Amino acid sequence: MISTGLIAYALLVTVGLPRPLSAASWTSRAPRLAISMWLAAAASAVATVILAPLLLVVPVHALGDLLVLLVQWCDWADHQLPVPTWTVPQAVGAAGVLGVALRLGYAIVAVTVLQRRVRRRHRREIRLVGRFHPALDVFVLDHPQPSAFCLPGRDATVVLTAGALHALPPGELHAVIAHERTHLRGRHHLILTGAAILDRAFGPVPLFEDMPGELRRLVELAADDGATRHCPRHTVAHAVLRLAAPPVSALGMGSTAVRQRVLRLLTAREPLGGPAVAARALLIAALLLTPLAAVTMPALSDLGYHCL
Amino acid sequence: MVEQLGDLEAEIMDRVWSAREPVAVRDVRGLLDRPLAYTTVMTVMDRLYRKGWLTRERSGRSYLYQPALSRSAYTARMMSEVLSGAEDRGLALLHFVETMNPAEYETLRGAVQWHESQRTPGSERTPPA
């Protein structure tokens, strides 16, 4: 019964939520709130797909009994946990839990191992190939294409190309560096790594398929906002525009994301009002608490039954 | 100590790249800014050889070292990884912005100029002679 409810809830979060959330316009006004909502939805969905099959194995009343045992003042000492007898639903549930855990575990290993190897190589290469610029506290790569990025992780650092140093006026240079440092301070790479892991594990599910692209867009907006705390908005906009200039040699990508980013900086829209933020924070809290509540509510009522 | 060795690796690679011909440990030591023991320089160069940054061939009783790849080759490889959006595989390099295609870029530049003229009225017009 509760399993059915949890499955319905999981479908709502993983299939129903992603499209409206991607399409919503408030997300670019409050990118950090939107990032929280995506992460809460992902955590909620993962918790649910683990809990739903788990409940087939361990019935809710057993969880309730366990809670009873944990609560000392109930003074109900001679209770024994039921020894599980294997039935078909329990076997299905166990297979489900195991399947989800294995998929997730495999994705974690696959993504982080590859990432660690490439990061280590990049870190070495930057240190040996790049030149440290002490005044700006960045590494400079001797390459004509104006570009900037950051290497997160241990010894996190911002990297600029010689082309970027050449092309950017001082104000915009600081905007670019402030943007990249916001990425590093906000640990944005961990957010994107988590999204990549979930995409790898549960790929075709809309929530996990849409999340990496959306989060990538949102962390850029959040980093732009971080840069605007140090520089005027139009300076950040010009810096984005300058580094998005098509390269002489290669074909650039078509990107509506860049367009939105620049115009967003130039048309300063009101940040979300208090009530709008509160409503979304409530939704985030609901996403985080629902799976937990679905499992513990019957158990708590059980607890009440035993104790009263 | 590890950090200092790292700096030394970078410094030595820099000298080897600048040399443009095979160099011995003795030559590199002479090119460094600070006086260092011969064995220190030799140890670091041996390490760079083992890690694949340097190649070497025997010449008499010592080795002559060369970079495995030019500095620009490493740079080009790294840049192509950044520009190709390698981060989509979860690498998360957090590239500042991808480049646009020329048509879209020109449209956006036009839009920005329009916004600028809104911000500072009259600045679009050329000042009177």
CSV table of C-alpha atoms in Angstrom, one decimal:
chain,number,residue,atom,x,y,z
A,1,MET,CA,0.0,0.0,0.0
A,2,ILE,CA,2.7,2.5,1.0
A,3,SER,CA,4.9,1.0,-1.7
A,4,THR,CA,2.3,1.9,-4.3
A,5,GLY,CA,2.0,5.4,-2.9
A,6,LEU,CA,5.8,5.8,-3.0
A,7,ILE,CA,5.9,4.6,-6.6
A,8,ALA,CA,3.3,7.1,-7.6
A,9,TYR,CA,5.2,9.8,-5.8
A,10,ALA,CA,8.5,8.7,-7.5
A,11,LEU,CA,6.8,9.0,-10.9
A,12,LEU,CA,5.5,12.5,-10.0
A,13,VAL,CA,9.0,13.7,-9.1
A,14,THR,CA,11.0,11.9,-11.8
A,15,VAL,CA,8.7,12.4,-14.7
A,16,GLY,CA,6.2,15.1,-13.8
A,17,LEU,CA,8.6,17.7,-12.2
A,18,PRO,CA,11.6,18.0,-14.6
A,19,ARG,CA,9.8,19.6,-17.6
A,20,PRO,CA,7.9,22.4,-15.7
A,21,LEU,CA,11.0,23.1,-13.6
A,22,SER,CA,13.2,23.4,-16.7
A,23,ALA,CA,10.7,25.6,-18.4
A,24,ALA,CA,10.1,27.9,-15.3
A,25,SER,CA,11.3,31.4,-15.7
A,26,TRP,CA,11.9,32.0,-12.0
A,27,THR,CA,14.9,29.7,-12.1
A,28,SER,CA,17.1,32.3,-13.8
A,29,ARG,CA,16.0,34.9,-11.2
A,30,ALA,CA,16.9,32.7,-8.3
A,31,PRO,CA,19.5,30.2,-9.7
A,32,ARG,CA,20.7,29.0,-6.3
A,33,LEU,CA,17.1,28.2,-5.2
A,34,ALA,CA,16.5,26.3,-8.4
A,35,ILE,CA,19.7,24.3,-7.9
A,36,SER,CA,18.5,23.4,-4.4
A,37,MET,CA,15.2,22.3,-5.8
A,38,TRP,CA,16.8,20.0,-8.4
A,39,LEU,CA,19.1,18.5,-5.8
A,40,ALA,CA,16.1,18.0,-3.4
A,41,ALA,CA,14.1,16.3,-6.2
A,42,ALA,CA,17.0,14.1,-7.0
A,43,ALA,CA,17.6,13.1,-3.3
A,44,SER,CA,13.9,12.5,-2.8
A,45,ALA,CA,13.7,10.3,-5.9
A,46,VAL,CA,16.7,8.3,-5.0
A,47,ALA,CA,15.5,7.8,-1.4
A,48,THR,CA,12.1,6.7,-2.8
A,49,VAL,CA,13.3,4.2,-5.3
A,50,ILE,CA,15.4,2.6,-2.5
A,51,LEU,CA,12.6,2.8,0.1
A,52,ALA,CA,9.8,1.4,-2.1
A,53,PRO,CA,11.4,-2.0,-2.7
A,54,LEU,CA,12.8,-2.0,0.8
A,55,LEU,CA,9.3,-1.9,2.2
A,56,LEU,CA,8.5,-5.1,0.4
A,57,VAL,CA,11.3,-6.8,2.4
A,58,VAL,CA,10.9,-5.1,5.7
A,59,PRO,CA,7.2,-4.3,6.4
A,60,VAL,CA,6.4,-0.9,7.8
A,61,HIS,CA,5.1,-2.4,11.1
A,62,ALA,CA,8.5,-4.0,11.6
A,63,LEU,CA,10.0,-0.5,11.3
A,64,GLY,CA,7.5,0.7,13.8
A,65,ASP,CA,8.4,-2.1,16.2
A,66,LEU,CA,12.1,-1.2,15.8
A,67,LEU,CA,11.2,2.4,16.7
A,68,VAL,CA,9.4,1.0,19.7
A,69,LEU,CA,12.5,-0.9,20.8
A,70,LEU,CA,14.6,2.2,20.4
A,71,VAL,CA,12.4,4.3,22.6
A,72,GLN,CA,13.3,3.3,26.1
A,73,TRP,CA,10.4,4.9,28.0
A,74,CYS,CA,8.0,2.6,26.3
A,75,ASP,CA,9.4,-0.1,28.6
A,76,TRP,CA,8.4,-3.0,26.4
A,77,ALA,CA,11.3,-5.4,26.8
A,78,ASP,CA,10.1,-8.8,25.8
A,79,HIS,CA,9.5,-8.0,22.2
A,80,GLN,CA,11.4,-9.8,19.5
A,81,LEU,CA,11.9,-8.6,15.9
A,82,PRO,CA,10.1,-10.9,13.4
A,83,VAL,CA,12.4,-13.3,11.6
A,84,PRO,CA,11.8,-12.6,7.9
A,85,THR,CA,10.4,-15.5,5.9
A,86,TRP,CA,11.1,-15.3,2.2
A,87,THR,CA,8.0,-14.7,0.1
A,88,VAL,CA,7.8,-13.7,-3.6
A,89,PRO,CA,7.2,-9.9,-2.9
A,90,GLN,CA,10.1,-9.9,-0.5
A,91,ALA,CA,12.4,-11.5,-3.0
A,92,VAL,CA,11.3,-8.9,-5.6
A,93,GLY,CA,11.8,-6.2,-3.1
A,94,ALA,CA,15.3,-7.4,-2.2
A,95,ALA,CA,16.2,-7.7,-5.9
A,96,GLY,CA,14.9,-4.1,-6.3
A,97,VAL,CA,17.0,-2.7,-3.5
A,98,LEU,CA,20.1,-4.6,-4.7
A,99,GLY,CA,19.6,-3.5,-8.3
A,100,VAL,CA,19.3,0.2,-7.4
A,101,ALA,CA,22.3,0.0,-5.0
A,102,LEU,CA,24.4,-1.8,-7.6
A,103,ARG,CA,23.5,0.6,-10.4
A,104,LEU,CA,24.3,3.6,-8.2
A,105,GLY,CA,27.5,2.1,-6.9
A,106,TYR,CA,28.7,1.3,-10.4
A,107,ALA,CA,27.9,4.8,-11.6
A,108,ILE,CA,29.7,6.4,-8.6
A,109,VAL,CA,32.8,4.4,-9.3
A,110,ALA,CA,32.8,4.8,-13.1
A,111,VAL,CA,32.3,8.6,-12.9
A,112,THR,CA,34.7,9.4,-10.1
A,113,VAL,CA,37.5,7.1,-11.3
A,114,LEU,CA,37.5,8.7,-14.7
A,115,GLN,CA,37.2,12.1,-13.2
A,116,ARG,CA,40.0,11.6,-10.7
A,117,ARG,CA,42.4,10.4,-13.4
A,118,VAL,CA,41.7,13.3,-15.8
A,119,ARG,CA,41.8,15.9,-13.0
A,120,ARG,CA,45.1,14.6,-11.8
A,121,ARG,CA,46.5,14.8,-15.3
A,122,HIS,CA,45.1,18.4,-15.8
A,123,ARG,CA,46.6,19.5,-12.5
A,124,ARG,CA,50.0,18.3,-13.4
A,125,GLU,CA,49.8,19.7,-16.9
A,126,ILE,CA,48.7,23.1,-15.7
A,127,ARG,CA,51.5,23.2,-13.2
A,128,LEU,CA,54.2,22.3,-15.7
A,129,VAL,CA,52.8,23.8,-18.9
A,130,GLY,CA,51.1,26.9,-17.5
A,131,ARG,CA,52.8,29.9,-16.0
A,132,PHE,CA,51.7,31.2,-12.6
A,133,HIS,CA,50.6,34.8,-12.5
A,134,PRO,CA,51.2,35.9,-8.9
A,135,ALA,CA,49.3,39.2,-9.1
A,136,LEU,CA,46.1,37.6,-10.4
A,137,ASP,CA,46.7,34.3,-8.5
A,138,VAL,CA,45.8,32.3,-11.7
A,139,PHE,CA,47.7,30.0,-14.1
A,140,VAL,CA,48.1,31.3,-17.6
A,141,LEU,CA,48.1,28.9,-20.6
A,142,ASP,CA,50.0,30.1,-23.6
A,143,HIS,CA,47.1,29.8,-26.1
A,144,PRO,CA,45.7,32.4,-28.5
A,145,GLN,CA,42.0,31.5,-28.1
A,146,PRO,CA,40.5,33.7,-25.3
A,147,SER,CA,39.2,31.3,-22.7
A,148,ALA,CA,38.9,30.8,-19.0
A,149,PHE,CA,38.1,27.8,-16.8
A,150,CYS,CA,38.8,26.5,-13.4
A,151,LEU,CA,40.3,23.2,-12.1
A,152,PRO,CA,38.4,22.2,-9.0
A,153,GLY,CA,39.5,19.8,-6.3
A,154,ARG,CA,42.7,19.8,-4.4
A,155,ASP,CA,44.9,22.8,-5.3
A,156,ALA,CA,41.8,24.3,-7.0
A,157,THR,CA,42.9,27.0,-9.4
A,158,VAL,CA,41.6,29.4,-12.1
A,159,VAL,CA,43.2,29.1,-15.5
A,160,LEU,CA,43.2,31.8,-18.2
A,161,THR,CA,44.7,31.7,-21.7
A,162,ALA,CA,47.1,34.2,-22.9
A,163,GLY,CA,44.4,35.1,-25.4
A,164,ALA,CA,42.0,36.0,-22.6
A,165,LEU,CA,44.6,38.2,-20.8
A,166,HIS,CA,45.2,39.9,-24.1
A,167,ALA,CA,41.5,40.4,-25.0
A,168,LEU,CA,39.9,41.4,-21.7
A,169,PRO,CA,40.2,44.9,-20.3
A,170,PRO,CA,41.1,44.9,-16.6
A,171,GLY,CA,37.5,45.2,-15.2
A,172,GLU,CA,36.3,42.3,-17.3
A,173,LEU,CA,39.3,40.3,-16.4
A,174,HIS,CA,38.4,40.6,-12.8
A,175,ALA,CA,34.8,39.7,-13.6
A,176,VAL,CA,35.9,36.5,-15.3
A,177,ILE,CA,38.2,35.6,-12.3
A,178,ALA,CA,35.4,36.4,-9.8
A,179,HIS,CA,33.0,34.2,-11.8
A,180,GLU,CA,35.4,31.2,-11.7
A,181,ARG,CA,36.2,31.7,-8.1
A,182,THR,CA,32.5,31.6,-7.3
A,183,HIS,CA,32.4,28.2,-9.0
A,184,LEU,CA,35.2,27.0,-6.8
A,185,ARG,CA,33.9,28.5,-3.5
A,186,GLY,CA,30.4,27.1,-4.2
A,187,ARG,CA,31.8,23.6,-4.9
A,188,HIS,CA,29.9,23.7,-8.2
A,189,HIS,CA,31.9,20.8,-9.5
A,190,LEU,CA,30.5,18.5,-6.8
A,191,ILE,CA,26.9,19.4,-7.9
A,192,LEU,CA,27.8,18.6,-11.5
A,193,THR,CA,29.5,15.4,-10.6
A,194,GLY,CA,26.5,14.3,-8.6
A,195,ALA,CA,24.3,15.0,-11.6
A,196,ALA,CA,26.6,13.1,-13.9
A,197,ILE,CA,26.6,10.1,-11.5
A,198,LEU,CA,22.8,10.0,-11.4
A,199,ASP,CA,22.5,10.5,-15.1
A,200,ARG,CA,24.9,7.6,-15.6
A,201,ALA,CA,23.0,5.4,-13.1
A,202,PHE,CA,19.4,6.2,-14.1
A,203,GLY,CA,19.9,7.7,-17.5
A,204,PRO,CA,16.6,7.5,-19.3
A,205,VAL,CA,14.5,8.8,-16.4
A,206,PRO,CA,13.6,12.4,-17.3
A,207,LEU,CA,14.6,13.9,-14.0
A,208,PHE,CA,18.2,12.5,-14.1
A,209,GLU,CA,18.5,13.0,-17.9
A,210,ASP,CA,17.6,16.7,-17.7
A,211,MET,CA,19.4,17.5,-14.5
A,212,PRO,CA,23.1,17.8,-15.8
A,213,GLY,CA,22.2,20.3,-18.5
A,214,GLU,CA,19.9,22.4,-16.3
A,215,LEU,CA,22.4,22.4,-13.4
A,216,ARG,CA,25.2,23.4,-15.8
A,217,ARG,CA,23.1,26.4,-16.9
A,218,LEU,CA,22.2,27.3,-13.4
A,219,VAL,CA,25.7,27.1,-11.9
A,220,GLU,CA,26.8,29.5,-14.6
A,221,LEU,CA,24.1,31.9,-13.7
A,222,ALA,CA,25.0,31.5,-10.0
A,223,ALA,CA,28.6,32.2,-10.8
A,224,ASP,CA,27.6,35.3,-12.9
A,225,ASP,CA,25.7,36.5,-9.8
A,226,GLY,CA,28.8,35.9,-7.7
A,227,ALA,CA,30.8,38.0,-10.1
A,228,THR,CA,28.3,40.8,-9.9
A,229,ARG,CA,29.0,41.2,-6.2
A,230,HIS,CA,32.5,42.3,-7.2
A,231,CYS,CA,31.9,44.1,-10.6
A,232,PRO,CA,29.1,46.0,-12.3
A,233,ARG,CA,26.5,43.7,-14.1
A,234,HIS,CA,27.3,45.1,-17.5
A,235,THR,CA,31.0,44.4,-17.0
A,236,VAL,CA,30.2,40.8,-16.4
A,237,ALA,CA,27.9,40.8,-19.5
A,238,HIS,CA,30.6,42.2,-21.7
A,239,ALA,CA,33.2,39.7,-20.4
A,240,VAL,CA,30.8,36.8,-21.3
A,241,LEU,CA,30.2,38.3,-24.7
A,242,ARG,CA,33.9,38.8,-25.3
A,243,LEU,CA,34.9,35.3,-24.5
A,244,ALA,CA,31.9,33.9,-26.5
A,245,ALA,CA,33.2,35.5,-29.6
A,246,PRO,CA,33.5,32.9,-32.4
A,247,PRO,CA,37.0,31.6,-32.8
A,248,VAL,CA,38.8,32.5,-36.1
A,249,SER,CA,39.6,28.9,-36.9
A,250,ALA,CA,36.8,26.7,-35.6
A,251,LEU,CA,33.0,26.9,-35.8
A,252,GLY,CA,31.4,28.0,-32.6
A,253,MET,CA,28.4,26.3,-31.1
A,254,GLY,CA,24.9,27.6,-31.4
A,255,SER,CA,24.0,28.7,-27.9
A,256,THR,CA,20.8,30.2,-26.6
A,257,ALA,CA,22.2,29.7,-23.1
A,258,VAL,CA,24.9,32.4,-23.7
A,259,ARG,CA,22.3,34.7,-25.1
A,260,GLN,CA,20.1,34.3,-22.0
A,261,ARG,CA,23.1,34.8,-19.8
A,262,VAL,CA,24.2,38.1,-21.3
A,263,LEU,CA,20.7,39.6,-21.6
A,264,ARG,CA,19.9,38.5,-18.0
A,265,LEU,CA,22.9,40.5,-16.8
A,266,LEU,CA,21.9,43.5,-18.8
A,267,THR,CA,18.2,43.5,-17.9
A,268,ALA,CA,18.4,43.6,-14.1
A,269,ARG,CA,15.2,41.9,-13.1
A,270,GLU,CA,13.9,42.0,-9.6
A,271,PRO,CA,15.0,39.1,-7.4
A,272,LEU,CA,12.2,36.8,-6.3
A,273,GLY,CA,10.1,38.3,-3.5
A,274,GLY,CA,9.9,36.9,0.0
A,275,PRO,CA,6.6,34.9,-0.4
A,276,ALA,CA,7.8,33.4,-3.7
A,277,VAL,CA,11.1,32.3,-2.1
A,278,ALA,CA,9.2,30.9,0.9
A,279,ALA,CA,6.8,28.9,-1.3
A,280,ARG,CA,9.7,27.3,-3.2
A,281,ALA,CA,11.6,26.6,0.0
A,282,LEU,CA,8.5,24.8,1.3
A,283,LEU,CA,8.4,22.7,-1.8
A,284,ILE,CA,12.1,21.8,-1.3
A,285,ALA,CA,11.4,20.8,2.3
A,286,ALA,CA,8.4,18.7,1.1
A,287,LEU,CA,10.6,16.9,-1.4
A,288,LEU,CA,13.1,16.1,1.2
A,289,LEU,CA,10.7,15.0,3.9
A,290,THR,CA,8.1,13.1,1.9
A,291,PRO,CA,9.9,9.8,1.5
A,292,LEU,CA,10.9,9.9,5.2
A,293,ALA,CA,7.4,10.7,6.3
A,294,ALA,CA,5.9,8.0,4.2
A,295,VAL,CA,7.9,5.4,6.0
A,296,THR,CA,7.9,6.8,9.5
A,297,MET,CA,4.3,8.0,9.8
A,298,PRO,CA,2.8,4.5,10.0
A,299,ALA,CA,5.6,3.5,12.3
A,300,LEU,CA,5.0,6.5,14.5
A,301,SER,CA,1.3,5.6,14.7
A,302,ASP,CA,2.3,2.1,15.6
A,303,LEU,CA,4.5,3.5,18.3
A,304,GLY,CA,1.5,5.4,19.6
A,305,TYR,CA,-0.6,2.3,19.5
A,306,HIS,CA,1.9,0.3,21.5
A,307,CYS,CA,2.6,2.9,24.1
A,308,LEU,CA,-0.9,4.1,24.8
B,1,MET,CA,58.8,19.8,0.5
B,2,VAL,CA,56.5,18.1,-2.0
B,3,GLU,CA,55.3,21.5,-3.1
B,4,GLN,CA,58.8,22.7,-3.6
B,5,LEU,CA,59.6,19.7,-5.7
B,6,GLY,CA,56.5,20.4,-7.8
B,7,ASP,CA,57.8,24.0,-8.4
B,8,LEU,CA,61.1,22.6,-9.3
B,9,GLU,CA,59.6,20.2,-11.8
B,10,ALA,CA,57.8,23.2,-13.5
B,11,GLU,CA,61.0,25.2,-13.5
B,12,ILE,CA,63.1,22.4,-15.0
B,13,MET,CA,60.5,21.6,-17.7
B,14,ASP,CA,60.5,25.3,-18.5
B,15,ARG,CA,64.3,25.3,-19.0
B,16,VAL,CA,64.2,22.0,-21.0
B,17,TRP,CA,61.5,23.4,-23.3
B,18,SER,CA,63.4,26.7,-23.8
B,19,ALA,CA,66.6,24.9,-24.6
B,20,ARG,CA,65.4,23.5,-28.0
B,21,GLU,CA,68.1,20.9,-28.0
B,22,PRO,CA,68.9,17.8,-25.9
B,23,VAL,CA,70.3,18.9,-22.5
B,24,ALA,CA,72.3,17.2,-19.7
B,25,VAL,CA,71.5,17.6,-16.0
B,26,ARG,CA,74.6,19.9,-15.8
B,27,ASP,CA,73.2,22.3,-18.4
B,28,VAL,CA,69.8,22.5,-16.7
B,29,ARG,CA,71.4,23.1,-13.4
B,30,GLY,CA,73.3,26.0,-14.9
B,31,LEU,CA,70.1,27.5,-16.3
B,32,LEU,CA,68.2,27.5,-12.9
B,33,ASP,CA,67.7,30.7,-11.0
B,34,ARG,CA,68.8,29.2,-7.7
B,35,PRO,CA,71.9,27.2,-6.9
B,36,LEU,CA,70.9,23.6,-6.4
B,37,ALA,CA,72.8,20.4,-5.7
B,38,TYR,CA,73.5,18.3,-8.9
B,39,THR,CA,71.8,15.3,-7.3
B,40,THR,CA,68.6,17.3,-6.6
B,41,VAL,CA,68.3,18.3,-10.2
B,42,MET,CA,69.2,14.8,-11.4
B,43,THR,CA,66.5,13.3,-9.1
B,44,VAL,CA,63.8,15.6,-10.4
B,45,MET,CA,64.8,15.0,-14.0
B,46,ASP,CA,64.8,11.3,-13.5
B,47,ARG,CA,61.3,11.6,-12.0
B,48,LEU,CA,60.1,13.6,-15.0
B,49,TYR,CA,61.5,10.9,-17.2
B,50,ARG,CA,59.7,8.2,-15.3
B,51,LYS,CA,56.4,10.2,-15.5
B,52,GLY,CA,56.8,10.5,-19.3
B,53,TRP,CA,57.5,14.2,-19.5
B,54,LEU,CA,61.1,13.8,-20.6
B,55,THR,CA,62.8,11.3,-22.9
B,56,ARG,CA,66.5,10.6,-22.6
B,57,GLU,CA,69.4,8.9,-24.4
B,58,ARG,CA,72.8,7.9,-23.0
B,59,SER,CA,75.7,10.1,-24.0
B,60,GLY,CA,79.0,9.0,-22.5
B,61,ARG,CA,78.5,8.6,-18.7
B,62,SER,CA,75.3,10.7,-18.4
B,63,TYR,CA,72.0,11.2,-20.1
B,64,LEU,CA,70.8,13.9,-22.6
B,65,TYR,CA,67.2,14.8,-22.0
B,66,GLN,CA,64.5,16.1,-24.3
B,67,PRO,CA,60.8,17.0,-23.7
B,68,ALA,CA,58.5,14.2,-24.8
B,69,LEU,CA,56.0,16.7,-26.2
B,70,SER,CA,56.4,20.4,-26.9
B,71,ARG,CA,54.8,22.9,-24.5
B,72,SER,CA,52.4,24.0,-27.2
B,73,ALA,CA,51.3,20.4,-27.8
B,74,TYR,CA,50.3,19.9,-24.1
B,75,THR,CA,48.6,23.3,-24.2
B,76,ALA,CA,46.7,22.4,-27.4
B,77,ARG,CA,45.5,19.1,-26.0
B,78,MET,CA,44.3,20.7,-22.8
B,79,MET,CA,42.5,23.5,-24.7
B,80,SER,CA,40.8,21.0,-27.1
B,81,GLU,CA,39.5,19.1,-24.0
B,82,VAL,CA,38.2,22.3,-22.5
B,83,LEU,CA,36.7,23.7,-25.7
B,84,SER,CA,35.2,20.5,-26.8
B,85,GLY,CA,33.1,20.4,-23.7
B,86,ALA,CA,34.7,17.4,-22.1
B,87,GLU,CA,33.0,18.5,-19.0
B,88,ASP,CA,29.8,16.9,-20.3
B,89,ARG,CA,31.2,13.5,-19.3
B,90,GLY,CA,31.1,14.8,-15.8
B,91,LEU,CA,34.6,16.3,-15.8
B,92,ALA,CA,33.2,19.6,-14.7
B,93,LEU,CA,36.0,21.8,-15.8
B,94,LEU,CA,33.6,24.7,-15.4
B,95,HIS,CA,34.6,26.5,-18.6
B,96,PHE,CA,33.7,30.2,-18.4
B,97,VAL,CA,31.6,30.3,-21.6
B,98,GLU,CA,31.4,28.3,-24.9
B,99,THR,CA,32.0,30.2,-28.1
B,100,MET,CA,29.0,31.1,-30.3
B,101,ASN,CA,28.6,30.8,-34.0
B,102,PRO,CA,29.2,34.1,-35.9
B,103,ALA,CA,25.6,34.8,-36.8
B,104,GLU,CA,24.3,34.4,-33.2
B,105,TYR,CA,27.2,36.3,-31.8
B,106,GLU,CA,26.6,39.3,-34.1
B,107,THR,CA,22.9,39.3,-33.1
B,108,LEU,CA,23.8,39.2,-29.4
B,109,ARG,CA,26.4,41.9,-29.8
B,110,GLY,CA,23.7,44.1,-31.5
B,111,ALA,CA,21.4,43.5,-28.5
B,112,VAL,CA,24.1,44.4,-26.0
B,113,GLN,CA,24.9,47.6,-27.9
B,114,TRP,CA,21.2,48.5,-27.8
B,115,HIS,CA,21.1,47.9,-24.1
B,116,GLU,CA,24.2,50.1,-23.7
B,117,SER,CA,22.6,52.9,-25.6
B,118,GLN,CA,19.5,52.6,-23.2
B,119,ARG,CA,21.8,52.7,-20.2
B,120,THR,CA,23.7,55.9,-21.2
B,121,PRO,CA,21.3,57.9,-23.4
B,122,GLY,CA,22.9,59.5,-26.4
B,123,SER,CA,26.1,57.6,-26.3
B,124,GLU,CA,25.2,55.8,-29.5
B,125,ARG,CA,25.2,59.0,-31.5
B,126,THR,CA,28.5,60.3,-32.7
B,127,PRO,CA,29.5,63.4,-30.9
B,128,PRO,CA,29.1,66.6,-32.9
B,129,ALA,CA,32.2,67.7,-34.7
